mmCIF file of C-alpha atoms and ligand atoms in Angstrom:
data_model
loop_
_atom_site.group_PDB
_atom_site.id
_atom_site.type_symbol
_atom_site.label_atom_id
_atom_site.label_comp_id
_atom_site.label_asym_id
_atom_site.label_seq_id
_atom_site.Cartn_x
_atom_site.Cartn_y
_atom_site.Cartn_z
ATOM 1 C CA MET A 28 111.947 116.571 125.760
ATOM 2 C CA SER A 29 109.485 114.824 128.034
ATOM 3 C CA TRP A 30 106.577 112.663 126.875
ATOM 4 C CA LYS A 31 104.183 115.514 127.739
ATOM 5 C CA ASP A 32 106.204 117.973 125.648
ATOM 6 C CA ASP A 33 106.013 115.565 122.722
ATOM 7 C CA LEU A 34 102.300 115.062 123.227
ATOM 8 C CA ASN A 35 101.814 118.853 123.376
ATOM 9 C CA LYS A 36 103.678 119.284 120.127
ATOM 10 C CA ALA A 37 101.655 116.551 118.418
ATOM 11 C CA VAL A 38 98.319 117.864 119.685
ATOM 12 C CA GLU A 39 99.215 121.427 118.748
ATOM 13 C CA ALA A 40 100.044 120.410 115.170
ATOM 14 C CA LEU A 41 96.921 118.258 114.875
ATOM 15 C CA SER A 42 94.640 120.984 116.204
ATOM 16 C CA ARG A 43 95.839 123.368 113.464
ATOM 17 C CA ALA A 44 95.835 120.794 110.648
ATOM 18 C CA ARG A 45 93.349 120.878 107.817
ATOM 19 C CA LEU A 46 94.628 117.716 106.135
ATOM 20 C CA VAL A 47 96.045 114.847 108.192
ATOM 21 C CA ALA A 48 97.682 111.882 106.449
ATOM 22 C CA VAL A 49 98.212 108.648 108.350
ATOM 23 C CA SER A 50 100.872 106.316 106.964
ATOM 24 C CA SER A 51 100.261 102.971 108.628
ATOM 25 C CA GLY A 52 102.077 99.651 108.699
ATOM 26 C CA ALA A 53 101.847 96.226 110.277
ATOM 27 C CA GLY A 54 102.475 97.538 113.818
ATOM 28 C CA VAL A 55 98.974 99.060 113.944
ATOM 29 C CA SER A 56 97.464 95.583 113.685
ATOM 30 C CA LYS A 57 99.871 93.922 116.126
ATOM 31 C CA GLU A 58 97.455 94.448 119.022
ATOM 32 C CA SER A 59 94.740 92.755 116.932
ATOM 33 C CA GLY A 60 96.832 89.578 117.021
ATOM 34 C CA ILE A 61 98.358 89.816 113.542
ATOM 35 C CA PRO A 62 102.150 89.411 113.663
ATOM 36 C CA THR A 63 104.123 92.160 111.915
ATOM 37 C CA PHE A 64 105.949 91.276 108.747
ATOM 38 C CA ARG A 65 109.460 91.336 110.103
ATOM 39 C CA GLU A 66 109.062 89.795 113.530
ATOM 40 C CA ALA A 67 109.785 86.129 114.091
ATOM 41 C CA GLN A 68 107.091 83.928 112.619
ATOM 42 C CA THR A 69 105.742 81.238 114.862
ATOM 43 C CA GLY A 70 104.800 77.588 114.542
ATOM 44 C CA LEU A 71 104.933 75.969 111.146
ATOM 45 C CA TRP A 72 106.066 79.141 109.407
ATOM 46 C CA ALA A 73 109.022 79.925 111.668
ATOM 47 C CA ARG A 74 111.576 78.633 109.181
ATOM 48 C CA TYR A 75 110.324 80.748 106.283
ATOM 49 C CA ASP A 76 111.307 84.340 105.592
ATOM 50 C CA PRO A 77 108.183 86.310 104.550
ATOM 51 C CA GLU A 78 110.270 88.276 102.068
ATOM 52 C CA GLN A 79 111.082 84.983 100.313
ATOM 53 C CA LEU A 80 107.406 84.010 100.136
ATOM 54 C CA ALA A 81 105.843 87.302 99.051
ATOM 55 C CA THR A 82 107.281 87.373 95.536
ATOM 56 C CA PRO A 83 105.975 86.492 92.064
ATOM 57 C CA ALA A 84 108.937 84.110 91.628
ATOM 58 C CA ALA A 85 108.095 82.231 94.837
ATOM 59 C CA PHE A 86 104.479 81.845 93.700
ATOM 60 C CA GLU A 87 105.552 80.612 90.295
ATOM 61 C CA ARG A 88 107.997 78.152 91.857
ATOM 62 C CA ASP A 89 105.653 76.803 94.499
ATOM 63 C CA PRO A 90 102.111 78.231 94.374
ATOM 64 C CA ASP A 91 100.855 75.814 97.035
ATOM 65 C CA LEU A 92 103.492 76.909 99.564
ATOM 66 C CA VAL A 93 102.782 80.612 99.049
ATOM 67 C CA TRP A 94 99.018 79.982 99.008
ATOM 68 C CA SER A 95 99.268 78.076 102.349
ATOM 69 C CA TRP A 96 101.199 80.930 103.938
ATOM 70 C CA TYR A 97 98.637 83.473 102.814
ATOM 71 C CA MET A 98 95.796 81.170 103.988
ATOM 72 C CA TYR A 99 97.489 81.146 107.407
ATOM 73 C CA ARG A 100 97.612 84.962 107.416
ATOM 74 C CA TYR A 101 94.061 85.153 106.007
ATOM 75 C CA SER A 102 92.789 82.987 108.886
ATOM 76 C CA LEU A 103 94.446 85.375 111.376
ATOM 77 C CA VAL A 104 92.909 88.367 109.615
ATOM 78 C CA ARG A 105 89.424 86.826 109.558
ATOM 79 C CA GLN A 106 89.570 86.101 113.293
ATOM 80 C CA SER A 107 90.883 89.552 114.154
ATOM 81 C CA GLN A 108 89.082 92.707 115.208
ATOM 82 C CA PRO A 109 90.219 96.329 114.993
ATOM 83 C CA ASN A 110 92.029 97.408 118.164
ATOM 84 C CA SER A 111 91.999 100.654 120.138
ATOM 85 C CA GLY A 112 94.594 102.166 117.765
ATOM 86 C CA HIS A 113 92.326 101.641 114.732
ATOM 87 C CA HIS A 114 89.374 103.029 116.697
ATOM 88 C CA ALA A 115 91.351 106.089 117.787
ATOM 89 C CA LEU A 116 92.071 106.903 114.131
ATOM 90 C CA VAL A 117 88.314 106.787 113.452
ATOM 91 C CA GLU A 118 87.836 109.282 116.318
ATOM 92 C CA LEU A 119 90.647 111.439 114.985
ATOM 93 C CA GLU A 120 88.928 111.566 111.584
ATOM 94 C CA LYS A 121 85.962 113.253 113.327
ATOM 95 C CA LEU A 122 88.190 115.841 115.021
ATOM 96 C CA VAL A 123 90.022 117.194 111.971
ATOM 97 C CA PRO A 124 88.660 118.562 108.671
ATOM 98 C CA THR A 125 90.143 115.790 106.482
ATOM 99 C CA LEU A 126 92.017 112.601 107.335
ATOM 100 C CA VAL A 127 93.292 110.069 104.796
ATOM 101 C CA ILE A 128 94.869 106.738 105.734
ATOM 102 C CA LEU A 129 97.641 105.496 103.455
ATOM 103 C CA THR A 130 98.172 101.912 104.535
ATOM 104 C CA GLN A 131 100.625 99.175 103.682
ATOM 105 C CA ASN A 132 98.404 96.722 105.542
ATOM 106 C CA VAL A 133 96.352 94.194 103.619
ATOM 107 C CA ASP A 134 94.121 93.177 106.542
ATOM 108 C CA GLY A 135 91.241 95.644 106.004
ATOM 109 C CA LEU A 136 91.082 96.555 109.712
ATOM 110 C CA HIS A 137 91.074 100.350 109.209
ATOM 111 C CA ARG A 138 87.862 100.052 107.177
ATOM 112 C CA ALA A 139 86.413 97.494 109.575
ATOM 113 C CA ALA A 140 86.937 100.026 112.376
ATOM 114 C CA GLY A 141 85.073 102.719 110.415
ATOM 115 C CA SER A 142 87.773 104.845 108.771
ATOM 116 C CA THR A 143 86.196 106.191 105.594
ATOM 117 C CA ASP A 144 89.123 107.239 103.410
ATOM 118 C CA VAL A 145 91.681 104.434 103.180
ATOM 119 C CA VAL A 146 94.221 104.034 100.373
ATOM 120 C CA ASP A 147 95.411 100.403 100.079
ATOM 121 C CA LEU A 148 98.984 100.650 98.871
ATOM 122 C CA HIS A 149 99.699 96.915 98.980
ATOM 123 C CA GLY A 150 96.276 95.538 98.002
ATOM 124 C CA SER A 151 93.971 93.427 100.159
ATOM 125 C CA LEU A 152 94.190 89.961 101.621
ATOM 126 C CA ARG A 153 90.402 89.864 101.567
ATOM 127 C CA ARG A 154 90.353 89.826 97.756
ATOM 128 C CA PHE A 155 91.586 87.114 95.365
ATOM 129 C CA LYS A 156 92.386 87.118 91.687
ATOM 130 C CA CYS A 157 93.618 84.976 88.797
ATOM 131 C CA SER A 158 97.420 85.090 88.865
ATOM 132 C CA ALA A 159 97.442 85.388 85.060
ATOM 133 C CA ASN A 160 95.011 88.344 85.284
ATOM 134 C CA CYS A 161 92.935 86.665 82.563
ATOM 135 C CA ARG A 162 89.786 88.569 83.628
ATOM 136 C CA GLY A 163 87.688 85.735 82.191
ATOM 137 C CA PHE A 164 86.083 85.187 85.584
ATOM 138 C CA PRO A 165 84.509 87.895 87.776
ATOM 139 C CA THR A 166 87.247 89.678 89.708
ATOM 140 C CA PRO A 167 87.803 89.798 92.609
ATOM 141 C CA ILE A 168 87.183 86.061 92.816
ATOM 142 C CA ASP A 169 84.771 85.212 95.595
ATOM 143 C CA LEU A 170 86.333 82.213 97.353
ATOM 144 C CA SER A 171 82.935 81.033 98.530
ATOM 145 C CA THR A 172 81.981 80.344 94.887
ATOM 146 C CA ILE A 173 84.826 77.890 94.227
ATOM 147 C CA SER A 174 86.181 74.885 96.062
ATOM 148 C CA TYR A 175 89.583 75.371 97.637
ATOM 149 C CA SER A 176 91.721 74.069 100.472
ATOM 150 C CA GLN A 177 94.199 75.699 102.821
ATOM 151 C CA GLU A 178 97.098 73.737 101.327
ATOM 152 C CA GLN A 179 96.613 73.953 97.556
ATOM 153 C CA ALA A 180 96.211 77.034 95.413
ATOM 154 C CA PRO A 181 92.882 76.731 93.580
ATOM 155 C CA HIS A 182 92.746 77.345 89.838
ATOM 156 C CA CYS A 183 90.989 80.053 87.898
ATOM 157 C CA PRO A 184 87.717 78.545 86.534
ATOM 158 C CA HIS A 185 88.353 80.379 83.248
ATOM 159 C CA CYS A 186 92.032 79.879 82.369
ATOM 160 C CA SER A 187 93.286 77.390 85.010
ATOM 161 C CA ALA A 188 96.120 79.605 86.258
ATOM 162 C CA PRO A 189 96.494 79.420 90.042
ATOM 163 C CA ILE A 190 94.472 81.920 92.070
ATOM 164 C CA CYS A 191 96.404 84.261 94.363
ATOM 165 C CA PRO A 192 95.581 86.969 96.906
ATOM 166 C CA ASP A 193 95.184 90.470 95.456
ATOM 167 C CA VAL A 194 98.267 91.816 97.227
ATOM 168 C CA VAL A 195 101.403 93.546 95.991
ATOM 169 C CA TRP A 196 104.460 91.324 96.091
ATOM 170 C CA PHE A 197 108.097 92.355 96.353
ATOM 171 C CA GLY A 198 109.326 93.505 92.974
ATOM 172 C CA GLU A 199 105.825 94.358 91.732
ATOM 173 C CA PRO A 200 104.611 97.894 91.092
ATOM 174 C CA LEU A 201 102.018 99.359 93.444
ATOM 175 C CA PRO A 202 98.539 100.110 92.012
ATOM 176 C CA ALA A 203 99.112 103.340 90.070
ATOM 177 C CA ASP A 204 95.994 105.149 91.291
ATOM 178 C CA ALA A 205 96.691 104.355 94.953
ATOM 179 C CA LEU A 206 100.308 105.449 94.629
ATOM 180 C CA ALA A 207 99.427 108.715 92.892
ATOM 181 C CA ARG A 208 96.783 109.567 95.514
ATOM 182 C CA ALA A 209 99.186 108.710 98.363
ATOM 183 C CA PHE A 210 101.934 111.019 97.095
ATOM 184 C CA ASP A 211 99.424 113.765 96.380
ATOM 185 C CA VAL A 212 98.110 113.562 99.951
ATOM 186 C CA ALA A 213 101.642 113.363 101.377
ATOM 187 C CA SER A 214 102.677 116.491 99.522
ATOM 188 C CA LYS A 215 99.639 118.478 100.699
ATOM 189 C CA CYS A 216 99.075 117.310 104.277
ATOM 190 C CA ASP A 217 99.706 119.538 107.281
ATOM 191 C CA VAL A 218 100.470 116.568 109.534
ATOM 192 C CA MET A 219 101.825 113.151 108.584
ATOM 193 C CA LEU A 220 101.189 110.606 111.336
ATOM 194 C CA VAL A 221 103.415 107.566 110.728
ATOM 195 C CA VAL A 222 102.207 104.588 112.729
ATOM 196 C CA GLY A 223 103.615 101.087 113.109
ATOM 197 C CA THR A 224 105.905 100.866 110.122
ATOM 198 C CA SER A 225 109.602 100.054 109.980
ATOM 199 C CA GLY A 226 109.887 102.438 107.014
ATOM 200 C CA VAL A 227 112.086 100.133 104.981
ATOM 201 C CA VAL A 228 109.835 99.149 102.083
ATOM 202 C CA GLN A 229 109.715 101.501 99.107
ATOM 203 C CA PRO A 230 107.915 103.376 97.741
ATOM 204 C CA ALA A 231 105.638 103.601 100.819
ATOM 205 C CA ALA A 232 108.632 104.551 102.975
ATOM 206 C CA SER A 233 109.114 107.704 100.884
ATOM 207 C CA LEU A 234 105.727 109.119 101.877
ATOM 208 C CA SER A 235 107.025 110.526 105.154
ATOM 209 C CA TYR A 236 110.049 112.056 103.360
ATOM 210 C CA GLU A 237 107.707 113.642 100.832
ATOM 211 C CA ALA A 238 105.557 115.088 103.628
ATOM 212 C CA ARG A 239 108.591 116.441 105.483
ATOM 213 C CA ARG A 240 109.992 117.943 102.262
ATOM 214 C CA ALA A 241 106.667 119.662 101.607
ATOM 215 C CA GLY A 242 106.648 121.279 105.059
ATOM 216 C CA SER A 243 104.308 118.993 106.995
ATOM 217 C CA THR A 244 104.805 118.102 110.674
ATOM 218 C CA VAL A 245 105.810 114.427 110.874
ATOM 219 C CA ILE A 246 104.688 112.560 114.000
ATOM 220 C CA GLU A 247 105.778 108.950 114.527
ATOM 221 C CA VAL A 248 104.133 106.360 116.776
ATOM 222 C CA ASN A 249 106.169 103.189 117.309
ATOM 223 C CA PRO A 250 107.411 101.228 120.358
ATOM 224 C CA VAL A 251 110.960 101.334 118.948
ATOM 225 C CA ALA A 252 112.950 103.756 116.810
ATOM 226 C CA SER A 253 112.667 103.079 113.082
ATOM 227 C CA GLN A 254 113.939 104.455 109.785
ATOM 228 C CA VAL A 255 111.319 107.189 110.188
ATOM 229 C CA THR A 256 112.450 108.427 113.604
ATOM 230 C CA GLN A 257 115.347 110.511 112.315
ATOM 231 C CA LEU A 258 113.088 112.645 110.152
ATOM 232 C CA ALA A 259 110.100 112.851 112.531
ATOM 233 C CA HIS A 260 109.496 116.149 114.364
ATOM 234 C CA VAL A 261 107.807 114.219 117.170
ATOM 235 C CA PHE A 262 108.394 110.602 118.234
ATOM 236 C CA LEU A 263 105.663 109.218 120.475
ATOM 237 C CA GLN A 264 107.207 106.007 121.684
ATOM 238 C CA GLY A 265 104.825 103.172 122.509
ATOM 239 C CA PRO A 266 102.287 100.738 121.049
ATOM 240 C CA SER A 267 99.714 102.459 118.859
ATOM 241 C CA GLY A 268 96.830 100.848 120.769
ATOM 242 C CA GLN A 269 97.904 102.874 123.790
ATOM 243 C CA VAL A 270 99.441 105.994 122.257
ATOM 244 C CA LEU A 271 96.751 106.869 119.685
ATOM 245 C CA PRO A 272 93.838 106.910 122.190
ATOM 246 C CA GLN A 273 95.963 109.207 124.385
ATOM 247 C CA VAL A 274 96.594 111.564 121.466
ATOM 248 C CA VAL A 275 92.864 111.684 120.732
ATOM 249 C CA ASP A 276 91.964 112.264 124.385
ATOM 250 C CA TRP A 277 94.501 115.101 124.692
ATOM 251 C CA LEU A 278 93.336 116.600 121.423
ATOM 252 C CA LYS A 279 89.732 116.606 122.675
ATOM 253 C CA ALA A 280 90.756 118.077 126.011
ATOM 254 C CA HIS A 281 93.494 120.504 125.001
ATOM 255 C CA GLY A 282 93.368 120.902 121.234
ATOM 256 C CA ASN A 283 92.441 124.568 121.236
ATOM 257 C CA SER A 284 93.751 125.615 124.620
ATOM 258 C CA SER A 285 97.072 126.234 126.330
ATOM 259 C CA PRO A 286 99.769 123.549 126.457
ATOM 260 C CA ILE A 287 99.544 120.618 128.835
ATOM 261 C CA THR A 288 101.777 121.119 131.856
ATOM 262 C CA GLU A 289 103.755 118.457 133.661
ATOM 263 C CA VAL A 290 101.952 116.950 136.637
HETATM 264 P P1 OAD B 314 107.270 95.739 109.566
HETATM 265 O O1 OAD B 314 107.011 94.364 110.100
HETATM 266 O O2 OAD B 314 108.474 95.954 108.735
HETATM 267 O O3 OAD B 314 107.349 96.798 110.750
HETATM 268 C C1 OAD B 314 106.382 96.849 111.760
HETATM 269 C C2 OAD B 314 106.687 98.032 112.627
HETATM 270 O O4 OAD B 314 105.670 98.087 113.619
HETATM 271 C C3 OAD B 314 108.027 97.981 113.369
HETATM 272 O O5 OAD B 314 108.694 99.217 113.241
HETATM 273 C C4 OAD B 314 107.621 97.726 114.815
HETATM 274 O O6 OAD B 314 108.512 98.331 115.764
HETATM 275 C C5 OAD B 314 106.274 98.399 114.856
HETATM 276 N N1 OAD B 314 105.382 97.905 115.917
HETATM 277 C C6 OAD B 314 105.402 96.718 116.568
HETATM 278 N N2 OAD B 314 104.411 96.647 117.463
HETATM 279 C C7 OAD B 314 103.736 97.825 117.383
HETATM 280 C C8 OAD B 314 102.602 98.363 118.059
HETATM 281 N N3 OAD B 314 101.943 97.676 119.000
HETATM 282 N N4 OAD B 314 102.214 99.619 117.744
HETATM 283 C C9 OAD B 314 102.867 100.328 116.785
HETATM 284 N N5 OAD B 314 103.932 99.859 116.120
HETATM 285 C C10 OAD B 314 104.360 98.624 116.400
HETATM 286 O O7 OAD B 314 105.936 96.141 108.788
HETATM 287 P P2 OAD B 314 105.705 97.263 107.685
HETATM 288 O O8 OAD B 314 106.567 98.449 107.912
HETATM 289 O O9 OAD B 314 104.241 97.463 107.610
HETATM 290 O O10 OAD B 314 104.954 94.526 101.999
HETATM 291 O O11 OAD B 314 106.167 96.503 106.408
HETATM 292 C C11 OAD B 314 105.936 97.095 105.191
HETATM 293 C C12 OAD B 314 105.760 96.081 104.138
HETATM 294 O O12 OAD B 314 106.808 95.143 104.197
HETATM 295 C C13 OAD B 314 104.528 95.215 104.241
HETATM 296 O O13 OAD B 314 103.369 95.844 103.754
HETATM 297 C C14 OAD B 314 104.891 94.077 103.373
HETATM 298 C C15 OAD B 314 106.279 93.847 103.946
HETATM 299 O O14 OAD B 314 107.162 93.222 103.265
HETATM 300 C C16 OAD B 314 104.720 93.672 101.009
HETATM 301 O O15 OAD B 314 104.314 92.543 101.181
HETATM 302 C C17 OAD B 314 104.972 94.245 99.644
#
């Protein structure tokens, strides 16, 4: 199959879809300058494995280390802007009856771009909370109301437990409402667009399997093959900042007409 055949197939499925689900991962934000989770970390953090830092045990053992790592990622997120992939998904939302984004990303860039229905499966790096969940202080904790540094986890003004980002760590359950909505959407969608995820972290990785099982067309966008590729009906290989605008352009131009022919 050529690239144009794949694009035709994707556009054809999207033009018929009533409900489109987008399952997104770190790759979508790569072109905004935020490194993906599993690629080599740079600079000071090169010797740490993110999977060893993003756990409740790591935070308990060394809250300042984990806090510093998240402050590093938070500074990247605050400097970043949505890229053409995020913007294309906003356009796509206008072209189909309903589009819901189910994201593993904690950077908030889908919403910043203008997507209106975003389910945060792994929480948000733009929110902070008491690690003991004491709820004695307004949650989420507004960092501008307390004094903190990049190197030391600040303490909850109510119970003194260290403050942490409101993200899901390895070994923790996902927020129940977000998870239930995500599986509901996955089981009902006509198209599941899987963008920029390695598809190795559960339960988010099961969303594309659920969609496929329920009869949806699964379209993957990724520069390299992933765990999702084997089950995808269409694999659009390339960076999402390039591929998604192309999908939207072709959908606008050819969505309800005859297939695109090779030029
Ligand atoms: P990963 O870092 O595992 O995978 C990123 C994926 O993005 C890879 O498949 C890359 O090939 C792909 N990619 C790279 N550049 C891209 C681009 N320009 N356009 C599109 N895709 C690109 O990130 P996730 O799958 O999101 O969880 O990881 C899932 C979860 O694992 C994270 O939410 C985090 C992590 O551990 C927790 O912290 C609980």
